[in-house]
Short mmCIF file of C-alpha atoms and ligand atoms in Angstrom, two decimals:
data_model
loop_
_atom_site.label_atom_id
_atom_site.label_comp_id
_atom_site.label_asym_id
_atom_site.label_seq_id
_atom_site.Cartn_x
_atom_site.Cartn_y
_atom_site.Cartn_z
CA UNK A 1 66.85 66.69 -42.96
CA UNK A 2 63.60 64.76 -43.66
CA UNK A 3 62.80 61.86 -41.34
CA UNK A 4 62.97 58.54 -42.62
CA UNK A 5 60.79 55.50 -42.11
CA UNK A 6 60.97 52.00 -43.10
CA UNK A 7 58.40 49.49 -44.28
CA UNK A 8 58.88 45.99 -42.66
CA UNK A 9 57.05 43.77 -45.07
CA UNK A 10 56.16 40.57 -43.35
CA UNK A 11 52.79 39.13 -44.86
CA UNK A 12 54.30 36.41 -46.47
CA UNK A 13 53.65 32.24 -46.09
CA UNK A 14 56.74 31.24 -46.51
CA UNK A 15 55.82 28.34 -48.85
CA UNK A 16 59.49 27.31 -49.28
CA UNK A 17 59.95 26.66 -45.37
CA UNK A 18 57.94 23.29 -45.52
CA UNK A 19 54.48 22.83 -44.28
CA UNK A 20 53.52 22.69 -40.60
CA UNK A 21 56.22 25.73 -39.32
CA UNK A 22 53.97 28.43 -40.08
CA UNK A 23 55.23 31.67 -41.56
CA UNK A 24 59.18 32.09 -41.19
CA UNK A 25 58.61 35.97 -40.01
CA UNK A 26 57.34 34.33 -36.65
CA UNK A 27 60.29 31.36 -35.90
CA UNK A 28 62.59 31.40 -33.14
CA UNK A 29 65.74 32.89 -33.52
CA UNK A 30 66.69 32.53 -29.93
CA UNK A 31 64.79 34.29 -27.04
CA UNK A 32 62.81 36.20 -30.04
CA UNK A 33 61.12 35.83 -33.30
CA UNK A 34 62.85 36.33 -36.89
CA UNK A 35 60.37 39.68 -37.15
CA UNK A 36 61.53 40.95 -33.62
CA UNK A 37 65.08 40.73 -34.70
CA UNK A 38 64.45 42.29 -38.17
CA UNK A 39 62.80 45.25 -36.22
CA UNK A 40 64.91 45.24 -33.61
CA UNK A 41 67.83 46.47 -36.54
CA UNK A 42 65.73 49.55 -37.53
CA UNK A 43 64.29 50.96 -34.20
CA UNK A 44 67.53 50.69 -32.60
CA UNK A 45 69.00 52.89 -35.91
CA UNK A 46 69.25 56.52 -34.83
CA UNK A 47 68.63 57.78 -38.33
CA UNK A 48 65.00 55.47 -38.57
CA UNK A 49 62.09 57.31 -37.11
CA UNK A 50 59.34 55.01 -37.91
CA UNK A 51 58.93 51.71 -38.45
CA UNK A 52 55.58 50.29 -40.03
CA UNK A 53 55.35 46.63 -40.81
CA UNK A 54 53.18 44.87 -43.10
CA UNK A 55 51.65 41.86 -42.02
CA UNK A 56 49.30 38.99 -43.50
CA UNK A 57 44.95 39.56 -42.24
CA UNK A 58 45.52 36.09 -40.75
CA UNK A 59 48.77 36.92 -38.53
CA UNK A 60 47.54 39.47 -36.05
CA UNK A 61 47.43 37.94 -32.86
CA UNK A 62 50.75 36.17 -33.40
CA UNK A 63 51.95 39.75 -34.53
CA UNK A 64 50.98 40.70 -31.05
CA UNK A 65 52.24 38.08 -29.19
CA UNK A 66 55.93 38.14 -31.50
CA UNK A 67 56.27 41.86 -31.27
CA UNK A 68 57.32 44.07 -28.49
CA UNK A 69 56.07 47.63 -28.60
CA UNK A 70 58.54 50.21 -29.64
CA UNK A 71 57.39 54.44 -29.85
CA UNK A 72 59.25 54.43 -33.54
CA UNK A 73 56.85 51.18 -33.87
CA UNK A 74 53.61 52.08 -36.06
CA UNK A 75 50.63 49.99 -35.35
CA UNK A 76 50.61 46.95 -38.52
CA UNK A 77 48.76 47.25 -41.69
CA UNK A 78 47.36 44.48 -43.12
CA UNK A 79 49.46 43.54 -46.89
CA UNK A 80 47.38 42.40 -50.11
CA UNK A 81 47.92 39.23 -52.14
CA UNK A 82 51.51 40.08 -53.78
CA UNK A 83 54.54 41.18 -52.15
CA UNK A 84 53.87 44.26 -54.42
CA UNK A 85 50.52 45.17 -52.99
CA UNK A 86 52.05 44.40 -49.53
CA UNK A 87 55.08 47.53 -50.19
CA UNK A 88 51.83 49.65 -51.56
CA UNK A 89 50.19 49.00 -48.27
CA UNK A 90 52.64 49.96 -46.27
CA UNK A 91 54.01 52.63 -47.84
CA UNK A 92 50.41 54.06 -48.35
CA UNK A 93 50.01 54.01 -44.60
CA UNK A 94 53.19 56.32 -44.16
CA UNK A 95 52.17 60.03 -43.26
CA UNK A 96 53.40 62.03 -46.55
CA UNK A 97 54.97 64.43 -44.73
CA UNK A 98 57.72 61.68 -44.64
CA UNK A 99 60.88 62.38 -46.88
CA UNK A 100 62.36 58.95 -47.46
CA UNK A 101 60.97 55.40 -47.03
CA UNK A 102 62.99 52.18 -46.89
CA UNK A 103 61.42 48.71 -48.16
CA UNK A 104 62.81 45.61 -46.01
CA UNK A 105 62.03 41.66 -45.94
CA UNK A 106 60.81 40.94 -42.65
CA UNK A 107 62.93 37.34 -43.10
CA UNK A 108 66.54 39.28 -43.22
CA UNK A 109 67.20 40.00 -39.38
CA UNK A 110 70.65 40.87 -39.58
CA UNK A 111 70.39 43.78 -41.59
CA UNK A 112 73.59 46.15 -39.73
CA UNK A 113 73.70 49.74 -38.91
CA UNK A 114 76.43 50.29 -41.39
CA UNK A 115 73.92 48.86 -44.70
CA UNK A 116 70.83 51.14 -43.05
CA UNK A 117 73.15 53.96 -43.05
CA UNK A 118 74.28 53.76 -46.62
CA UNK A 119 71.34 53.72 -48.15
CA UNK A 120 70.05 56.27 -46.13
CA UNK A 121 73.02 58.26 -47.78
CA UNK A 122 72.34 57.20 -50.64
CA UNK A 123 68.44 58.41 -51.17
CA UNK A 124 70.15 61.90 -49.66
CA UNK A 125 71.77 62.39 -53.14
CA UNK A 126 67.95 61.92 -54.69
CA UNK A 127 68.58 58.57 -55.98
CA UNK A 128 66.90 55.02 -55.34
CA UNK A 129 69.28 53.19 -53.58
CA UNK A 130 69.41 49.34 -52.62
CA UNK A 131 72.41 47.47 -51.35
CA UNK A 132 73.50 44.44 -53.74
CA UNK A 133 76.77 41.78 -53.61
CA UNK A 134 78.38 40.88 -56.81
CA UNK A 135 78.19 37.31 -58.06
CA UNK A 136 80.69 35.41 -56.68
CA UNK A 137 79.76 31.61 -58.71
CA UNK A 138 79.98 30.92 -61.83
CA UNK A 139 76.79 31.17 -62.98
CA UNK A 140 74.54 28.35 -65.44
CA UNK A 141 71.01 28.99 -67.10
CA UNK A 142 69.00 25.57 -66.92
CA UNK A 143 65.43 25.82 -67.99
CA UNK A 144 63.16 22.93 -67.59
CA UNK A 145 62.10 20.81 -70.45
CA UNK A 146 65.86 21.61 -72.12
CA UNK A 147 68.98 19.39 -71.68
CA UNK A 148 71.19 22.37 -72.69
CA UNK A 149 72.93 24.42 -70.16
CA UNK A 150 74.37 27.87 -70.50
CA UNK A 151 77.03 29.76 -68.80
CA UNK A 152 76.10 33.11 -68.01
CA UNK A 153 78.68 35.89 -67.75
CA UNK A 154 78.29 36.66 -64.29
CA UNK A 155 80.58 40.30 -65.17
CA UNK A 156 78.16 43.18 -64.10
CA UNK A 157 75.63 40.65 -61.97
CA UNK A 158 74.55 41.46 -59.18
CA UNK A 159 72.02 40.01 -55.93
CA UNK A 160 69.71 42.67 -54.58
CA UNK A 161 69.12 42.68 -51.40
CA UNK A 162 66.98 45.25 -49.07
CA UNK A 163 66.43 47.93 -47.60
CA UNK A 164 65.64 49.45 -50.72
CA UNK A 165 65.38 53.50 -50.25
CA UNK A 166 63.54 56.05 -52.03
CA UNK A 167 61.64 59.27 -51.62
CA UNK A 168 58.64 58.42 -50.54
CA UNK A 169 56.31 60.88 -52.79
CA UNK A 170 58.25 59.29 -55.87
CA UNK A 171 57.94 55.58 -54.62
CA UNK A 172 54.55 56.15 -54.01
CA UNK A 173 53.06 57.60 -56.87
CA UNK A 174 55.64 54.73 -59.44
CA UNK A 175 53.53 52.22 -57.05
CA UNK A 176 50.38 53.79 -58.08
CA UNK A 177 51.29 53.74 -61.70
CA UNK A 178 52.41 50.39 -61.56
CA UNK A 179 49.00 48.84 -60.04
CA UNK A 180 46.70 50.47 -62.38
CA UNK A 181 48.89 50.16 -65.33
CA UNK A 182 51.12 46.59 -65.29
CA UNK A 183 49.72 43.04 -64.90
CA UNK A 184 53.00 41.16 -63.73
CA UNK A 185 54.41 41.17 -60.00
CA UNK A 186 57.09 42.99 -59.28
CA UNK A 187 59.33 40.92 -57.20
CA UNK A 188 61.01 43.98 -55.66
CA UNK A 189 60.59 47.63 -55.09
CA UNK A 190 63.71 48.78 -57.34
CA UNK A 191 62.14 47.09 -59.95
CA UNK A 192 59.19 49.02 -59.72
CA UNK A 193 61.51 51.99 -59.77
CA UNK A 194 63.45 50.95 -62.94
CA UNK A 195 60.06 50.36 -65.04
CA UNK A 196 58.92 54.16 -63.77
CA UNK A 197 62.01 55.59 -65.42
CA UNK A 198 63.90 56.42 -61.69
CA UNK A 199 67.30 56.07 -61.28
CA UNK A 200 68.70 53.31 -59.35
CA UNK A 201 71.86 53.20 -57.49
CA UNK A 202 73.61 50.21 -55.76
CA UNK A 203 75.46 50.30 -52.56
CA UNK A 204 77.87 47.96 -51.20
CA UNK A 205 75.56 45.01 -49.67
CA UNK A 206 76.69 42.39 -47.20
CA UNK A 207 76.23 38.39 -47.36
CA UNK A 208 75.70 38.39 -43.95
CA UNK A 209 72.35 40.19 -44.45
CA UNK A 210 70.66 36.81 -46.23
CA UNK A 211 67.14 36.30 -46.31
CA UNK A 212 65.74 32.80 -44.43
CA UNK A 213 63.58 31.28 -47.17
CA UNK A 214 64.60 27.48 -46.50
CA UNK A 215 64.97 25.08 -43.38
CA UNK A 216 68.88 25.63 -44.29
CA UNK A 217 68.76 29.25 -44.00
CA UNK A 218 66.69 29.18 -40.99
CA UNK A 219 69.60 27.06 -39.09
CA UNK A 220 72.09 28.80 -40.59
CA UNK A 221 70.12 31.70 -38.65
CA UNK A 222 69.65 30.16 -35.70
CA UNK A 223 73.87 29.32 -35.38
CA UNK A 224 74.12 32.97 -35.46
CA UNK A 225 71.91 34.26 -32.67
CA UNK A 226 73.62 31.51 -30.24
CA UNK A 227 76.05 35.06 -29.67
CA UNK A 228 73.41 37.51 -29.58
CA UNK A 229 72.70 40.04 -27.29
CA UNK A 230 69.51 42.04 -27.54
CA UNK A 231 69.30 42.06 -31.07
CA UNK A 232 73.38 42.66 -31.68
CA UNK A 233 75.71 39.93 -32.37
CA UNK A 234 78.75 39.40 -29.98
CA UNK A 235 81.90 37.79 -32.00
CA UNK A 236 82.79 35.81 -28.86
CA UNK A 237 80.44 35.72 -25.57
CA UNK A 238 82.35 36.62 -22.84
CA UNK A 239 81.26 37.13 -19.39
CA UNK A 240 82.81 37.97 -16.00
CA UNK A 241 81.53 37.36 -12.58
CA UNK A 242 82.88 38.31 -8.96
CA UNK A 243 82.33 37.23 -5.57
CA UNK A 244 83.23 38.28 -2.35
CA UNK A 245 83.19 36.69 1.24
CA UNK A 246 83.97 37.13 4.72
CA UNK A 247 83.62 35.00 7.80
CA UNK A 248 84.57 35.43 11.70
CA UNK A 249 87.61 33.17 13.27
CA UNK A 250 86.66 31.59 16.22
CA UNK A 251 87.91 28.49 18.56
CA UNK A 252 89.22 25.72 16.78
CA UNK A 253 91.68 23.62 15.50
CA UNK A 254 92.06 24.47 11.46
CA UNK A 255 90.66 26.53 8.72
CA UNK A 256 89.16 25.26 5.23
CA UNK A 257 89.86 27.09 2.52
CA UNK A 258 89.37 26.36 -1.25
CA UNK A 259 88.39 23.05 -0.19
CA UNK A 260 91.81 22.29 1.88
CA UNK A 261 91.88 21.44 5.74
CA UNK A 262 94.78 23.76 6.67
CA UNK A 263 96.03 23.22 10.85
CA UNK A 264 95.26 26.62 12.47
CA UNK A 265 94.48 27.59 16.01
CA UNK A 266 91.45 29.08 15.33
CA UNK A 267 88.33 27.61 12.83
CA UNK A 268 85.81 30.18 10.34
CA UNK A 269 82.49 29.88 11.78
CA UNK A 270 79.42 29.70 9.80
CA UNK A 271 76.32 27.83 8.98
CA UNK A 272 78.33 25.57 6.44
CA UNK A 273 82.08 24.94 6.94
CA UNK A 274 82.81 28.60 6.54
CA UNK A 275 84.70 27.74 3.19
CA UNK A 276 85.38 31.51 2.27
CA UNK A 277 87.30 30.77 -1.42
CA UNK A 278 84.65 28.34 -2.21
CA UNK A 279 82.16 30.70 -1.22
CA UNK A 280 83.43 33.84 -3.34
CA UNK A 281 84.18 31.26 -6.47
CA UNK A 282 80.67 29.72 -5.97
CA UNK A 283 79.06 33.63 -6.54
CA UNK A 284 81.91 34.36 -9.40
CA UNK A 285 80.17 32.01 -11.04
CA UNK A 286 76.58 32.66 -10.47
CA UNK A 287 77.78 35.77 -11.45
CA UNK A 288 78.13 34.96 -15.08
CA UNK A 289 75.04 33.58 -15.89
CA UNK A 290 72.86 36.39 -13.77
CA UNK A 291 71.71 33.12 -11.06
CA UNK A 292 71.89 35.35 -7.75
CA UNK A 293 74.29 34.83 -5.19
CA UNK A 294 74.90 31.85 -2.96
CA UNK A 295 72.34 32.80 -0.60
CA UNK A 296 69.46 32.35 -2.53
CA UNK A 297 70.61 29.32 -3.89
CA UNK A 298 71.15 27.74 -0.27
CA UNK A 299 69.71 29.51 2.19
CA UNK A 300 71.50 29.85 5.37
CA UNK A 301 68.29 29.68 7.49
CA UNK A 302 67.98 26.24 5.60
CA UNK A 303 69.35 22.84 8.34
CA UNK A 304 70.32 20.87 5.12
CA UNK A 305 73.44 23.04 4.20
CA UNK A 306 74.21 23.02 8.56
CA UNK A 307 78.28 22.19 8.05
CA UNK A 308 77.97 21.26 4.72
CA UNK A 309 81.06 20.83 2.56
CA UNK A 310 81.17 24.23 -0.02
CA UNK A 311 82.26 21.73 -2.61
CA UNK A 312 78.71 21.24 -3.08
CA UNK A 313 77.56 24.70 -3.48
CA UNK A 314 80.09 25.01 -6.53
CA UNK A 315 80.09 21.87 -7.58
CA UNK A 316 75.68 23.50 -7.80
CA UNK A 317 77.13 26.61 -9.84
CA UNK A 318 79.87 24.60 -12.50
CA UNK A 319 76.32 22.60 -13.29
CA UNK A 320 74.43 25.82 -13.47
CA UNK A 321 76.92 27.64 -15.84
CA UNK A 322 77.26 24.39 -17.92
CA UNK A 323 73.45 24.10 -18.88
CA UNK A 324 73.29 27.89 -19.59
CA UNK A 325 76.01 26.58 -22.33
CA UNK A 326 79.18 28.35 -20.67
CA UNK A 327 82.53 26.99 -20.54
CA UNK A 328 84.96 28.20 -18.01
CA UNK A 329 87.99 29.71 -18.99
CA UNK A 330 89.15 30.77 -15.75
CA UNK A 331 89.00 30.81 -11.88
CA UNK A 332 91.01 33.06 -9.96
CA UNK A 333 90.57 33.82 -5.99
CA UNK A 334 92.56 35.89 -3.85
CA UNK A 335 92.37 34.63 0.20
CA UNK A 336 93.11 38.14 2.36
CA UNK A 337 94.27 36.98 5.65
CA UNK A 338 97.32 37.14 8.43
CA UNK A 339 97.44 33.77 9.24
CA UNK A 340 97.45 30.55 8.25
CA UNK A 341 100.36 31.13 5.75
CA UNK A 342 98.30 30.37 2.16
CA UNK A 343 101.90 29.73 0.32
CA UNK A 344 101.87 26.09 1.50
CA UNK A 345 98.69 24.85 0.88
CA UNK A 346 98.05 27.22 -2.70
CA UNK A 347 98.98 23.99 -5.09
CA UNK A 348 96.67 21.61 -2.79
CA UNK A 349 94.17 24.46 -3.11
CA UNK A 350 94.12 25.11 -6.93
CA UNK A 351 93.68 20.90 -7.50
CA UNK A 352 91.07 20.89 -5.44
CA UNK A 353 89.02 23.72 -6.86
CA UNK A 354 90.25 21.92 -10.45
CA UNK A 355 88.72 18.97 -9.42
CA UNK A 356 84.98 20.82 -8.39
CA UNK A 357 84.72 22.75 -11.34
CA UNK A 358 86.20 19.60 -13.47
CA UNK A 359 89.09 21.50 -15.47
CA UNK A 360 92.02 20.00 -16.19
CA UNK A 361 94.55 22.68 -17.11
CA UNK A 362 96.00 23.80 -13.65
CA UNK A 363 96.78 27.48 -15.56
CA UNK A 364 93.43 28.30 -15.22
CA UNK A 365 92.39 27.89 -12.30
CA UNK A 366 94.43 30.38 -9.67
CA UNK A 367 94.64 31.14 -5.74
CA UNK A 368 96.10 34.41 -4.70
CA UNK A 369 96.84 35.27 -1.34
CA UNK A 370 97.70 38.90 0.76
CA UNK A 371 97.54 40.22 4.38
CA UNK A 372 95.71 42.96 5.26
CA UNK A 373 98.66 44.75 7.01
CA UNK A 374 97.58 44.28 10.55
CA UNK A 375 94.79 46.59 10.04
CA UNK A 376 90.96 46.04 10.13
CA UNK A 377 88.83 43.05 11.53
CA UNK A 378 91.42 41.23 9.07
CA UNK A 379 94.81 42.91 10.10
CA UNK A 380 93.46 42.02 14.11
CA UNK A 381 92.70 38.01 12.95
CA UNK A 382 89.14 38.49 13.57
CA UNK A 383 88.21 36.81 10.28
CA UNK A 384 89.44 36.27 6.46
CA UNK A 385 88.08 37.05 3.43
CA UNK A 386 88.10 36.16 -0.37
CA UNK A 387 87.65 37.92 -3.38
CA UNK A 388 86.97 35.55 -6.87
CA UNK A 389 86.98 35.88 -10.32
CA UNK A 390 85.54 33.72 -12.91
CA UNK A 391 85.49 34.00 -16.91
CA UNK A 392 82.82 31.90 -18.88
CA UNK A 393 83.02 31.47 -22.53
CA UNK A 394 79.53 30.93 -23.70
CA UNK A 395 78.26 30.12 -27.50
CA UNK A 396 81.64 29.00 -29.14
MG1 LIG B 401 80.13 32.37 3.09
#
């Protein structure tokens, strides 16, 4: 099968986006621009094997900096005054020993896999293919200078939308025809296609794959990359982090656990006050936001955190994984030690850690507890560990 390539056409101003923002193709959607996202759907499609964008003479440094370099990624060529003259461009760049070509709007980053792939098929049955969604509104004619309005029969309308596929020598050669022979623009590539006499087939298209031409659309955007993840979109954002810890028992007269003084005839040692549970919850939830471990957050070399109450150091990650925009769902920690009996205390416990990480509903917050059967530093009372869970919710 021929390869196919796609032309990213991104030399637009964006005159509808209000003055001052500078072209939409290079806005933040998130940790990348609208163009990296756009390109982002094509080089990550197994059946696209080039990728050649079109951008403005003026845009090529903020091309550079907006742009991460992919092998399917060609290096730009510079578009013409029309949209038109842009495709031409682009596709003229293309080495004809290409099969197929796609035509895309850099503004309409969340183009999916599934829309790629059927027009793909659909140029494999030699036709021009572009995805399109029925008209859902009713839909009025109002020109200016008239008071009358009309009512259009919206049966058999459709909205095109891109990528718009074709065989490349074909495209190519109506494009040629088309700038030597016609002195309107084009406003898309099937168009072209139509007036040269090709057949044109529509595919299923899908709302979600809107173009950002106004502030509106640009928010509307924006809401929907909260849940991305390089490039895809997650339906909910949900992340899970663990954490383990161990300290030695030693002379004493009690144990602290999960924030909780509980009598014992022995005491953890450490450099804090050897809280394991709020230790292992502390890195469950550094965990979830990719923060490092407690250790690098308060270094045991450091005299500040010298017997320090652990209600600190997760009181430090709930803050953390609140600004990265998480909500907890859930903290669970299991405490794996002989003695002090954990039954007692596990109510006192679970308040406590409530009370840290500031949840109210007691079912989500949970404290486990096991032996180790006698065996192991554990099993001999040499020292007790703790092993935490914690869920974050982020985006919703
Ligand atoms: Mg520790």
């Amino acid at each position: 099968m021929s390869e196919n390539a796609v032309v990213i056409v991104a030399a637009g101003r964006g005159a509808r986006m209000g003055s001052g923002r500078g072209p939409k193709q290079y806005l933040m959607l998130g940790d990348r621009t609208v163009l990296q996202h756009t390109i982002s759907c094509f080089t990550q499609h197994r059946e696209i094997a080039s990728v050649q964008v079109v951008i403005h003479a003026d845009d090529r440094e903020v091309y550079d900096k907006a742009v991460a370099k992919h092998p399917k990624l060609l290096p730009p060529v510079i578009g013409g005054k029309t949209r038109q003259a842009s495709c031409k461009a682009g596709i003229d760049a293309l080495p004809s020993t290409l099969g197929t070509v796609l035509v895309h709007d850099g503004a309409r980053p969340f183009v999916s896999a599934a829309t790629i792939s059927g027009v793909i098929a659909g140029i494999a049955e030699h036709m021009c293919t572009l995805p399109a969604t029925a008209v859902a509104d009713t839909v009025k004619r109002s020109l200016p200078g008239q008071t009358k309005i009309e009512t259009v029969d919206r049966e058999g309308l459709y909205l095109a939308q891109t990528p718009q596929g074709f065989l490349l020598a074909e495209i190519k050669a109506a494009h040629e025809r088309a700038a030597l022979e016609i002195d309107r623009e084009f406003t898309d590539d099937a168009a072209i296609a139509e007036w040269a006499g090709m057949q044109v087939r529509l595919v299923q298209g899908d709302p979600g794959n809107f173009k950002i031409t106004t502030p509106s659309d640009l928010s509307t955007a924006q809401q929907r990359t909260s849940n991305m993840n390089d490039g895809r979109t997650l339906p909910i954002d949900v992340r899970t982090g663990t954490g383990y810890d161990t300290h030695i028992l030693g002379p004493g007269d009690g144990v602290i656990l999960c924030g909780v003084k509980i009598p014992h005839h022995q005491s953890l040692q450490g450099h804090s006050d050897a809280d394991v549970g709020l230790h292992a919850l502390t890195d469950a939830l550094l965990g979830t936001i990719g923060a490092g471990d407690i250790g690098s957050h308060f270094p045991p070399t450091d005299p500040e955190w010298k017997g320090a109450s652990s209600d600190r150091f997760l009181e430090h990650a709930v803050a953390l994984v609140a600004e990265a925009g998480g909500t907890i769902s859930n903290l669970d920690v299991t405490i794996i030690c002989e003695a002090p009996k954990i039954g007692p205390h596990r109510d006192a416990m679970r308040k406590e850690v409530a009370r840290i990480a500031g949840i109210e509903n007691l079912t989500r917050i949970s404290v486990k507890a096991t032996t180790n059967e006698k065996v192991g530093f554990i099993g001999r009372g040499e020292g007790i560990a703790a092993l935490a869970t914690a869920t974050v919710v982020f985006g919703s």
